[in-house]
Short mmCIF file of C-alpha atoms (C1' of nucleotides) in Angstrom, two decimals:
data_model
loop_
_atom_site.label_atom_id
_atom_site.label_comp_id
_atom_site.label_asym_id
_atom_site.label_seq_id
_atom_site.Cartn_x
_atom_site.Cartn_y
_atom_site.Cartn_z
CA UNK A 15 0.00 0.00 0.00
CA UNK A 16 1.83 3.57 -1.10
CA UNK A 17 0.74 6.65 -0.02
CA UNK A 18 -1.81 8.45 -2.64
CA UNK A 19 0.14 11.96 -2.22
CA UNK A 20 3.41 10.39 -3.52
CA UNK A 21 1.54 8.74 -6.46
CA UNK A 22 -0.38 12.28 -7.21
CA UNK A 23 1.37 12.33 -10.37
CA UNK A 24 1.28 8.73 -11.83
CA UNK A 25 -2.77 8.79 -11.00
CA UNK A 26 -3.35 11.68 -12.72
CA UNK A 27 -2.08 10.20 -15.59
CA UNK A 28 -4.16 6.98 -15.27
CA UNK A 29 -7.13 9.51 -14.66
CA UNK A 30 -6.31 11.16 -18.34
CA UNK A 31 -6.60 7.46 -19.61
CA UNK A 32 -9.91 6.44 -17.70
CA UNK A 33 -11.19 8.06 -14.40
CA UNK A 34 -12.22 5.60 -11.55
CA UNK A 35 -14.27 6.17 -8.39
CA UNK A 36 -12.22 6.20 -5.58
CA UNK A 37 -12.51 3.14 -4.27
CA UNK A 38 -11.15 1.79 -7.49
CA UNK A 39 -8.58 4.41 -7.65
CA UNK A 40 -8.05 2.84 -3.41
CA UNK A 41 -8.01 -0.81 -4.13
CA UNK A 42 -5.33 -0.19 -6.88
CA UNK A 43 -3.38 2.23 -4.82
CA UNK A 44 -3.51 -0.87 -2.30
CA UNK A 45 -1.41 -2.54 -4.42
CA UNK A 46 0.91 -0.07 -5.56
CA UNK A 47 4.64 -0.12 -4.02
CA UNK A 48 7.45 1.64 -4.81
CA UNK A 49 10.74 -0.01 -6.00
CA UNK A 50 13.91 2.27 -6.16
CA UNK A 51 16.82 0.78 -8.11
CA UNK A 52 19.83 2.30 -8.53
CA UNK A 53 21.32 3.26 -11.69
CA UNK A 54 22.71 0.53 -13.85
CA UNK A 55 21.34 -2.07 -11.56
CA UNK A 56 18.17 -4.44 -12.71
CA UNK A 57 14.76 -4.33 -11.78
CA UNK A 58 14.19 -7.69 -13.68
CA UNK A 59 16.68 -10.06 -14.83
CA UNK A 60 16.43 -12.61 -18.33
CA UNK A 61 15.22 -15.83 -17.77
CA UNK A 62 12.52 -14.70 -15.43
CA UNK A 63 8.61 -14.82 -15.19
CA UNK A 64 6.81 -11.67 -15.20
CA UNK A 65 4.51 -11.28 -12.55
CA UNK A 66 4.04 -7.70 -12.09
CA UNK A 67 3.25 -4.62 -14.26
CA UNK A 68 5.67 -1.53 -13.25
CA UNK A 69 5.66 2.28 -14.37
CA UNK A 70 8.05 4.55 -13.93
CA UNK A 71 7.59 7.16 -11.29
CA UNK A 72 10.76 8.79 -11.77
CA UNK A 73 13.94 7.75 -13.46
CA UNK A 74 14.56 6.17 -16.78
CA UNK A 75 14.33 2.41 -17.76
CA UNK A 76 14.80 0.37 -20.46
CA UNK A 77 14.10 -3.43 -21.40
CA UNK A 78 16.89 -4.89 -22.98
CA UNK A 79 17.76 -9.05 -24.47
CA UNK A 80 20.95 -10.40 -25.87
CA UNK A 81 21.11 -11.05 -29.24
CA UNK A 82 24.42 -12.76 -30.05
CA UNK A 83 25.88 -11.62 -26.91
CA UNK A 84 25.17 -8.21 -27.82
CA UNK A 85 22.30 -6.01 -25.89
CA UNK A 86 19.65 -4.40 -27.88
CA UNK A 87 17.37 -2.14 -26.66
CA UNK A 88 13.89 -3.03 -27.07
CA UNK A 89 11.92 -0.27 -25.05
CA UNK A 90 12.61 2.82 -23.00
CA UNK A 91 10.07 4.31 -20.14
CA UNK A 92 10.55 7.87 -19.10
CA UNK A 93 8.33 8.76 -16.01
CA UNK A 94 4.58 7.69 -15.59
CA UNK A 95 5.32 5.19 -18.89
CA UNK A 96 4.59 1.81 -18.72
CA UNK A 97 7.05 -1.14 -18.88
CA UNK A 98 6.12 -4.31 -19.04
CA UNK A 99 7.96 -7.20 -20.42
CA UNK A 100 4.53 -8.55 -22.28
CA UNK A 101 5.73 -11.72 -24.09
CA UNK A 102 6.21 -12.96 -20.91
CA UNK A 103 3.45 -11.63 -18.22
CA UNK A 104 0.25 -12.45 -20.74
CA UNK A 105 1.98 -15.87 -21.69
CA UNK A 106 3.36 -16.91 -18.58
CA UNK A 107 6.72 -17.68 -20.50
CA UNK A 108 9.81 -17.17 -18.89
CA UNK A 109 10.97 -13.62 -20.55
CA UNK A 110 14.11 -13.30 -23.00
CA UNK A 111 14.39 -9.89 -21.41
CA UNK A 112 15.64 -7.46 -18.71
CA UNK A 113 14.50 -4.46 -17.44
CA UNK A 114 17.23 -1.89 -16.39
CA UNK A 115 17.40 1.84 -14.87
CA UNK A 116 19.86 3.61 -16.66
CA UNK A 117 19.37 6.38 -13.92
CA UNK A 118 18.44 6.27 -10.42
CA UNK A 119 14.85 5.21 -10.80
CA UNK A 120 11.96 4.79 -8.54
CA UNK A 121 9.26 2.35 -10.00
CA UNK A 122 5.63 1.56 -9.30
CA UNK A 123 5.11 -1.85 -9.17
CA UNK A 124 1.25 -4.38 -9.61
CA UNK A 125 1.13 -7.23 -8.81
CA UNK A 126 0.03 -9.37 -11.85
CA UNK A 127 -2.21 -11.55 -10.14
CA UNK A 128 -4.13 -9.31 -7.44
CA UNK A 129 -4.83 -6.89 -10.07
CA UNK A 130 -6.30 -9.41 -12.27
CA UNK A 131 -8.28 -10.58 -9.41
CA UNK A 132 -9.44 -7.05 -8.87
CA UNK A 133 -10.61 -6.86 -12.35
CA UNK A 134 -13.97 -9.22 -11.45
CA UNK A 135 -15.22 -6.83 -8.60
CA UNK A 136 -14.37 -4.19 -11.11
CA UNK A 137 -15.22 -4.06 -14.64
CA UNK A 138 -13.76 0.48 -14.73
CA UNK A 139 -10.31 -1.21 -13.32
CA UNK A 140 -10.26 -3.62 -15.93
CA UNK A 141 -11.35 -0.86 -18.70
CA UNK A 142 -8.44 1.26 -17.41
CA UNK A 143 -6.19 -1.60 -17.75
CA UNK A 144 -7.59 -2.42 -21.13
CA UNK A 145 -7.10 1.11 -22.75
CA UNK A 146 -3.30 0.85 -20.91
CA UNK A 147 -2.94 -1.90 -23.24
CA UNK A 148 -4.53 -0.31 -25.98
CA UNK A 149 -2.00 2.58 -25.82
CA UNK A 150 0.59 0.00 -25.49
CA UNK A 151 -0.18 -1.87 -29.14
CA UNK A 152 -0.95 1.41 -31.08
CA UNK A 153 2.90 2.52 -29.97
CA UNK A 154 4.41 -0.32 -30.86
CA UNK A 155 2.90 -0.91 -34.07
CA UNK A 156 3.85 2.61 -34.75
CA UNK A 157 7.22 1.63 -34.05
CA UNK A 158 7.42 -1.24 -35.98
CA UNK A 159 6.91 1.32 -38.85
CA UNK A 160 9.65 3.33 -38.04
CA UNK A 161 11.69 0.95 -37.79
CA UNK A 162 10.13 -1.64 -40.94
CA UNK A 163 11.12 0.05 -44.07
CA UNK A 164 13.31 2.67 -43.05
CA UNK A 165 16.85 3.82 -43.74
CA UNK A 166 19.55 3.74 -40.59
CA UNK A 167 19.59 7.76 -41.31
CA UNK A 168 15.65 8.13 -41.42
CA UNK A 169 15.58 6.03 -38.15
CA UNK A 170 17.55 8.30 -36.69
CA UNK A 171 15.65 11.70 -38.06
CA UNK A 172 12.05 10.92 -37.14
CA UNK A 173 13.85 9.59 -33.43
CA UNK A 174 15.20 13.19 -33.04
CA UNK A 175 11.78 14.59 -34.30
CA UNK A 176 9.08 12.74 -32.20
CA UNK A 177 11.55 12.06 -29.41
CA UNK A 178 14.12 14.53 -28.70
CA UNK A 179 14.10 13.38 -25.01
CA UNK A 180 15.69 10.22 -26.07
CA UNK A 181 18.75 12.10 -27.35
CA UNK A 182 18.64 14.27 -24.30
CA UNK A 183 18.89 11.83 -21.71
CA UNK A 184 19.90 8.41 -23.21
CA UNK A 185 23.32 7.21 -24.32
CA UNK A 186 24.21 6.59 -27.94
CA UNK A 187 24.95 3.26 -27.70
CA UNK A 188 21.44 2.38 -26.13
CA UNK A 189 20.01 4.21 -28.93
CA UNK A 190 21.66 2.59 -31.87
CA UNK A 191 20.14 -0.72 -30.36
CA UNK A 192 16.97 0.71 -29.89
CA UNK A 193 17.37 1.79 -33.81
CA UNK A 194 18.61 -1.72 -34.58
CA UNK A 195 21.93 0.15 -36.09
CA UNK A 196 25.58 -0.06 -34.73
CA UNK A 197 26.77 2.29 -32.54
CA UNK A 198 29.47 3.16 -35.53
CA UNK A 199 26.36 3.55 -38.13
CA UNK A 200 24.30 5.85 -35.41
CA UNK A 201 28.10 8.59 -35.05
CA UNK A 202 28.38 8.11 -38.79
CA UNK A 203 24.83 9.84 -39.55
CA UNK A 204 25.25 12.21 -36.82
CA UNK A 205 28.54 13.69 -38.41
CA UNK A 206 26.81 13.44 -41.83
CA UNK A 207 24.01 15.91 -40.20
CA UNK A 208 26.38 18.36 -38.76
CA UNK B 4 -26.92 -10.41 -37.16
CA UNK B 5 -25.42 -13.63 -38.32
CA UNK B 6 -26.25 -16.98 -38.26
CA UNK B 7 -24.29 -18.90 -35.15
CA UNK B 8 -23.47 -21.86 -37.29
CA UNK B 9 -21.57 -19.94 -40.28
CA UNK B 10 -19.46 -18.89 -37.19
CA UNK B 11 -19.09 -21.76 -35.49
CA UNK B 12 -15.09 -21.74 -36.15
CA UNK B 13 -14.48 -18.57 -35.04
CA UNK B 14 -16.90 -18.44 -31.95
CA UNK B 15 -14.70 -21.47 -31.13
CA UNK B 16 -11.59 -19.22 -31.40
CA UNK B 17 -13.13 -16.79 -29.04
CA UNK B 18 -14.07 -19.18 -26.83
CA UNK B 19 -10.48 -20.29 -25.84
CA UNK B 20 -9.45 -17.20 -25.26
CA UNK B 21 -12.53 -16.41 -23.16
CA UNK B 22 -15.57 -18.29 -22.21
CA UNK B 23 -18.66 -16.49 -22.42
CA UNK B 24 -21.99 -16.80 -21.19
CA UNK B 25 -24.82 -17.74 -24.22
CA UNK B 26 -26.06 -14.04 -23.88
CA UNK B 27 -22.96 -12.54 -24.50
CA UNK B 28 -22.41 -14.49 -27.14
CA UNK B 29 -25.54 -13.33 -28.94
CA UNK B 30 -25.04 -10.29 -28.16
CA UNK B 31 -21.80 -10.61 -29.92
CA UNK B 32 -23.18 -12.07 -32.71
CA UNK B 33 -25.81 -9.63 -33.18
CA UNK B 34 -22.89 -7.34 -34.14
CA UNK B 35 -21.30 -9.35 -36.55
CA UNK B 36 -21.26 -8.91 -40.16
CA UNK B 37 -20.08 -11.05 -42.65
CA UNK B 38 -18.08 -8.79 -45.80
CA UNK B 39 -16.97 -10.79 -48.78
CA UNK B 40 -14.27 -8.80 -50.51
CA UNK B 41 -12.99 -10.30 -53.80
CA UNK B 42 -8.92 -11.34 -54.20
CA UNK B 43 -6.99 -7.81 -54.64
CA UNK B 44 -9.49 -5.66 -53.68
CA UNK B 45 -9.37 -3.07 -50.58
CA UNK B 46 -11.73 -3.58 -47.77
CA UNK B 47 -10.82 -0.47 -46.40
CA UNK B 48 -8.95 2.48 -48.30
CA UNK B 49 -5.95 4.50 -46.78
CA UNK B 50 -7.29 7.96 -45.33
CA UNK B 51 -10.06 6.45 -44.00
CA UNK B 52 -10.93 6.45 -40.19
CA UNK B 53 -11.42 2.82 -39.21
CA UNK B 54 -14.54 1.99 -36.69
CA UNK B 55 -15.08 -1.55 -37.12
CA UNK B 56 -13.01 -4.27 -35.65
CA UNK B 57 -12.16 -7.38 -38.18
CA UNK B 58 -11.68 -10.68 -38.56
CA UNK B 59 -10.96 -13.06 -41.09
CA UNK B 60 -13.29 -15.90 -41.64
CA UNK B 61 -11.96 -17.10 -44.64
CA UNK B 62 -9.59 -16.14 -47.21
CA UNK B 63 -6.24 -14.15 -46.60
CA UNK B 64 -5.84 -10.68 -46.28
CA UNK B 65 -2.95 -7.82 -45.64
CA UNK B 66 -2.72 -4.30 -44.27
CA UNK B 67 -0.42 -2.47 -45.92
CA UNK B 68 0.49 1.55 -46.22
CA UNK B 69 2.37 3.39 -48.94
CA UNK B 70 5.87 4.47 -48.01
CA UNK B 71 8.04 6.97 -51.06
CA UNK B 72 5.40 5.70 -53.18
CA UNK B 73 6.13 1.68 -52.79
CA UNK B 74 3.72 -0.72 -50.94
CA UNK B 75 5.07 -1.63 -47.39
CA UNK B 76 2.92 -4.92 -45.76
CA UNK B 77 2.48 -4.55 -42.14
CA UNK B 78 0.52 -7.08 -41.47
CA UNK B 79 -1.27 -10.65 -42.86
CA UNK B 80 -4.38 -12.18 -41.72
CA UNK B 81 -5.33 -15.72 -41.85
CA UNK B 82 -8.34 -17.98 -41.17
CA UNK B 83 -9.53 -16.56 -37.99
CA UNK B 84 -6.84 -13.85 -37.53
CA UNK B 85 -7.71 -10.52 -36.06
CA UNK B 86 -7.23 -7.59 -38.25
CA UNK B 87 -7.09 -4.03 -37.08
CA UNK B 88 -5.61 -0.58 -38.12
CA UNK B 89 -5.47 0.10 -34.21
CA UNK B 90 -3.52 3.34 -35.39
CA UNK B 91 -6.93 4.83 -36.34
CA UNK B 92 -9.23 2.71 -34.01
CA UNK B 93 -8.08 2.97 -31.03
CA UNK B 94 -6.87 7.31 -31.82
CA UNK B 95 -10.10 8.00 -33.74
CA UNK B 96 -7.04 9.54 -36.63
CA UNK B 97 -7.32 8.56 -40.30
CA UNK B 98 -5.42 5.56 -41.06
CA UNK B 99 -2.84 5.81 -43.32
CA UNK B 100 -3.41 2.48 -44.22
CA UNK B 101 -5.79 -0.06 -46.02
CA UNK B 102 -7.16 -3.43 -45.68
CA UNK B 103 -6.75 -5.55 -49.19
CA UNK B 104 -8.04 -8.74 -49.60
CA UNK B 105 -5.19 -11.48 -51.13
CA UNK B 106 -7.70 -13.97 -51.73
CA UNK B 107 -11.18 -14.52 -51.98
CA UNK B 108 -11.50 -13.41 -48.26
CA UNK B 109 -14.96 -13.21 -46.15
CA UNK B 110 -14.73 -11.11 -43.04
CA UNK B 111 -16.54 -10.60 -39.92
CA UNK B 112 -16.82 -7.23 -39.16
CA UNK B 113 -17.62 -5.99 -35.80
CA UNK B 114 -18.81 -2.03 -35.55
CA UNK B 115 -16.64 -0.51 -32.75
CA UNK B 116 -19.31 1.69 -30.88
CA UNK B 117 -21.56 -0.69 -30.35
CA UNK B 118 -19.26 -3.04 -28.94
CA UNK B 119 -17.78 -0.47 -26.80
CA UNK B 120 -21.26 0.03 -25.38
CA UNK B 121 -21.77 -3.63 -24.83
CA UNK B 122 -18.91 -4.01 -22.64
CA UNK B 123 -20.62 -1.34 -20.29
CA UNK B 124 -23.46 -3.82 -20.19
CA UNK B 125 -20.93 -7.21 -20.35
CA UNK B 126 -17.57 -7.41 -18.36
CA UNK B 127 -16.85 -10.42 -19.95
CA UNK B 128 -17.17 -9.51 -23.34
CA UNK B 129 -14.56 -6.51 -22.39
CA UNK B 130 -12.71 -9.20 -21.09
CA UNK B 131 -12.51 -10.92 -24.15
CA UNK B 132 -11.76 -8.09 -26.09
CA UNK B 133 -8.73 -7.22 -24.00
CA UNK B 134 -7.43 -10.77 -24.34
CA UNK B 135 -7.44 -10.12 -27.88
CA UNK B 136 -5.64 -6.87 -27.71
CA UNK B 137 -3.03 -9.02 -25.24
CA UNK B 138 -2.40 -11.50 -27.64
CA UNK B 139 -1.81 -8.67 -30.68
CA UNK B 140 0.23 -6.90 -28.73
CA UNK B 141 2.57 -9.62 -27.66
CA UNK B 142 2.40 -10.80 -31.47
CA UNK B 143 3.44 -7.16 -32.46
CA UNK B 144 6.42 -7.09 -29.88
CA UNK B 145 7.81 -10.47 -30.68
CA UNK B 146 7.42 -9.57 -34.40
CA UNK B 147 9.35 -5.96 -33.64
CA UNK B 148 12.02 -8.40 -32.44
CA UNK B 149 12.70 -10.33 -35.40
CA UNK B 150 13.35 -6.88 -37.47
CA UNK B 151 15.06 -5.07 -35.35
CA UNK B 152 18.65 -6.21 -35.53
CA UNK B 153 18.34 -8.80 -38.08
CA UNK B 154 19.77 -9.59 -41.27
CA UNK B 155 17.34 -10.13 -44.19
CA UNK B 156 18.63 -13.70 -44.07
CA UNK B 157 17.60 -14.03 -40.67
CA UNK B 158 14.42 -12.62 -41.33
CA UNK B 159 13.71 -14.72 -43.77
CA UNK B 160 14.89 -17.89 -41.99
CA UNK B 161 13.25 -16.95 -39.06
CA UNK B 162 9.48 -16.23 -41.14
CA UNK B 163 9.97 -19.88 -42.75
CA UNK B 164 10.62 -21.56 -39.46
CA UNK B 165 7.96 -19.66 -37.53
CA UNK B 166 4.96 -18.98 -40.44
CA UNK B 167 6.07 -21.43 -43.07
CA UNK B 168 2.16 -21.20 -44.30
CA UNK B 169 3.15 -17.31 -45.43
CA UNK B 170 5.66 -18.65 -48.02
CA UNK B 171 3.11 -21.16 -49.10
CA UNK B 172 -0.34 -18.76 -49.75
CA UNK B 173 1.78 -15.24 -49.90
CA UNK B 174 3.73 -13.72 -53.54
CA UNK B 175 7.15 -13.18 -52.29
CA UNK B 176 7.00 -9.50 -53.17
CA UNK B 177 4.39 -8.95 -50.39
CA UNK B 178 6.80 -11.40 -48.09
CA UNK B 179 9.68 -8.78 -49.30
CA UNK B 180 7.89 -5.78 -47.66
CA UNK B 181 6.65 -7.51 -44.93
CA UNK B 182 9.84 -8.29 -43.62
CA UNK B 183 11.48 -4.78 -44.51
CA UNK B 184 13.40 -5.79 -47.75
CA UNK B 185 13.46 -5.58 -51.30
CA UNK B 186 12.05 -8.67 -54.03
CA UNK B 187 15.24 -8.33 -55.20
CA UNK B 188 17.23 -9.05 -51.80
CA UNK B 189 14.77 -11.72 -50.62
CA UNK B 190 15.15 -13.30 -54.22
CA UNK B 191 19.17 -13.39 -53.83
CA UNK B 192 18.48 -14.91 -49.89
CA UNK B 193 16.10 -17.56 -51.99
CA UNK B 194 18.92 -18.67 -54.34
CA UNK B 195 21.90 -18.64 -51.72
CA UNK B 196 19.70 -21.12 -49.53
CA UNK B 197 18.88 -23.62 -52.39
"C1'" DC C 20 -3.79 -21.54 -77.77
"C1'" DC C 21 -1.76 -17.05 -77.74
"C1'" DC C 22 -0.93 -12.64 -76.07
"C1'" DG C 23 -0.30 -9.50 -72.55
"C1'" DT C 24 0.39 -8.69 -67.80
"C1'" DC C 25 2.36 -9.47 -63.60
"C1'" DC C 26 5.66 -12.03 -60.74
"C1'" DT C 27 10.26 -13.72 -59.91
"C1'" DT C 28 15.00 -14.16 -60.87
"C1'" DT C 29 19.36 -12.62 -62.47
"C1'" DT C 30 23.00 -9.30 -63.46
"C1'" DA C 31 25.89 -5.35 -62.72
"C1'" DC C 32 26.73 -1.66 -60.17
"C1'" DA C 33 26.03 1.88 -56.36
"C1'" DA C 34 25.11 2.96 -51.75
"C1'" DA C 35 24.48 1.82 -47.04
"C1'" DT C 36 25.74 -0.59 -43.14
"C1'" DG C 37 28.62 -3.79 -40.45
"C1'" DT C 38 33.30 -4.96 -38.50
"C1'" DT C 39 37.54 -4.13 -36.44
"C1'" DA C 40 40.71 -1.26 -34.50
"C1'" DA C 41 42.50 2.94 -32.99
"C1'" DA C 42 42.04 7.74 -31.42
"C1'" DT C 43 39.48 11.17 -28.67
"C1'" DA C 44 36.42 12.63 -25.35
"C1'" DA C 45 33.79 12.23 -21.28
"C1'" DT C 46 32.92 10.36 -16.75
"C1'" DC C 47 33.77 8.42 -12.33
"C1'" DA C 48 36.18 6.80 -8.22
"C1'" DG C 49 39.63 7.54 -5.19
"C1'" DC D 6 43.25 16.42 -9.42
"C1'" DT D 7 44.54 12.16 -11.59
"C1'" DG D 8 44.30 7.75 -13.48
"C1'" DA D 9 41.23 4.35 -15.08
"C1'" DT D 10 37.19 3.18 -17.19
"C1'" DT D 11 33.59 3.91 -20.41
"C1'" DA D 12 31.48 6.35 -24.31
"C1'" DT D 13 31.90 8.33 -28.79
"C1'" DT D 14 34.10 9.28 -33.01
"C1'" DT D 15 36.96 8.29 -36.90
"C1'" DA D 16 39.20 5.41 -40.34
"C1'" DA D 17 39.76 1.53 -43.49
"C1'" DC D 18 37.87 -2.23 -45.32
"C1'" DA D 19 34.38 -6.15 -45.99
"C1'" DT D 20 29.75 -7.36 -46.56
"C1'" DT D 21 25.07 -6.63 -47.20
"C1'" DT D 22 21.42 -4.51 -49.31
"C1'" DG D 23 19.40 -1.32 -52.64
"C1'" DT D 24 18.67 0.18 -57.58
"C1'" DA D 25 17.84 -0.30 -62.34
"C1'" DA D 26 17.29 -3.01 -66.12
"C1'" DA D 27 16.65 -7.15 -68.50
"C1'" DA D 28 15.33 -11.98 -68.94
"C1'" DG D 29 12.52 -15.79 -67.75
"C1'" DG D 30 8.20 -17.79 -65.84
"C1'" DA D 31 3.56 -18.05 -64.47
"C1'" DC D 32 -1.06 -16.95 -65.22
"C1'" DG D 33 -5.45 -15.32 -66.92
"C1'" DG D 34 -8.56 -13.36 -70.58
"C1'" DG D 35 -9.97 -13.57 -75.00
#
DNA sequence: CCCGTCCTTTTACAAATGTTAAATAATCAG
DNA sequence: CTGATTATTTAACATTTGTAAAAGGACGGG
């Protein structure tokens, strides 16, 4: 159970998405807790189930799996964004992936289970949880686009144009991966811009 | 409304992903349209907003969008396959995208705002429709996956070992697009394999 | 059956990206 | 502040993939 004042800003958020009464807004909150991991350090390592749906409440995340020994970046979460590793929490699979704060991050964590459980006494906690999900999909279909057809160099453009966070506050390398280019493509095309 | 027996196949498919009580599966039903949409023609056309949920109940059918002026295929949809531009569904934006039939395809068609009203009536058929959205989205992650930092070769490989039905019912220039490469490229990949 | 259209393969070449290694630059711990 | 570590850039070269054009193949309509 976490406080609601600390959470102020993560329930607004879920209140943009769908507004609950506040006893569903209460029984979620009940099962809500914080998790601060330090920078570098794992909140979730490969090879495990996922059991629990986090956000970020402040901080900077990413989920990351090992391709041919090499990490590529799957996924970043800047505050109040979900992260979830989904292949494995609506499977039950153990997940090929790890979730990592690349700053000093403070996550909420759910419970998988409870909040399912939840979801029969009430149908607006499921909705909210549904339309999470919803949000979820349309982004990463939209990033399969970017990413489908597209040039290392056009990658990179529309990143700096509907992200320019990422650039801000995110190293290269994770970026490259996240672009599915080297790290040698990703300095190439920024010299090529300058 | 639709007959339950022309359906049988694909009530069944709902039904493992979510039992549902006879009601709400008339309700359901009395949603349901059945579209026949001849081989090569567009079920939807790009710049349309999309309001109706689909699924395939026979036939074969692709969602593609127009990138530089060259098809790009986002998406196929097989017997019993969900198929959604959730870019424009779920955002209530035009869709820059259209459904085309690649065979003699029948769909069901579900309008979107009257099943969003049912589930205020039926948790269970919200339920259901969340499942759905699950398994898309985990189907859209793990498919990210096998782009992002992949070689056409692997792409390939990895589409005949996982789908080897696509290579069977799908022209290779669609397969091309689908998995971000040229005819040309997946045609050389063909040839070094044999 | 034949013609025309579309699909697939092949070729030759250009451009983009990967690989390896080294040189700078930035960051962190002590 | 300094040395060590890590991140980023640059260079040279190899490989992959794209582009354009042509040649076969497959297929359907008349």
């Amino acid at each position: 159970m976490t406080d609601k004042g600390q959470l102020a800003g993560f329930l607004d958020v879920l209140y943009q998405i769908q507004p609950l009464s506040t006893e569903a807004v209460d029984a979620v909150l009940s099962l809500c807790s914080l998790i601060p991991i330090r920078k570098n350090q794992n909140l979730q390592e490969i090879g495990r189930r996922c059991k629990t749906i986090y956000f970020v409440k402040e901080g900077l995340a990413r989920i990351f799996y090992l391709k041919d020994g090499v990490e590529v970046t799957e996924y970043f979460a800047f505050e109040n964004d979900l992260i979830i590793r989904a292949e494995s929490l609506f499977t039950g699979k153990p997940s090929k992936k790890a979730i990592q704060a690349l700053e000093n991050t403070v996550f909420i964590g759910i419970p998988a289970e409870p909040l399912f459980s939840l979801f029969d006494q009430s149908p607006e906690i499921e909705r909210l949880f549904r339309k999470v999900i919803e949000q979820a999909y349309v982004a990463t279909v939209h990033r399969m686009e970017t990413i489908q057809f597209h040039s290392a160099e056009e990658r990179y453009a529309q990143l700096l144009d509907e992200k320019p966070d990422f650039i801000k506050r995110i190293s290269l390398k994770h970026i490259a991966s996240y672009l599915g280019i080297t790290q040698v493509s990703l300095s190439r095309i920024r010299a090529a811009v300058r």
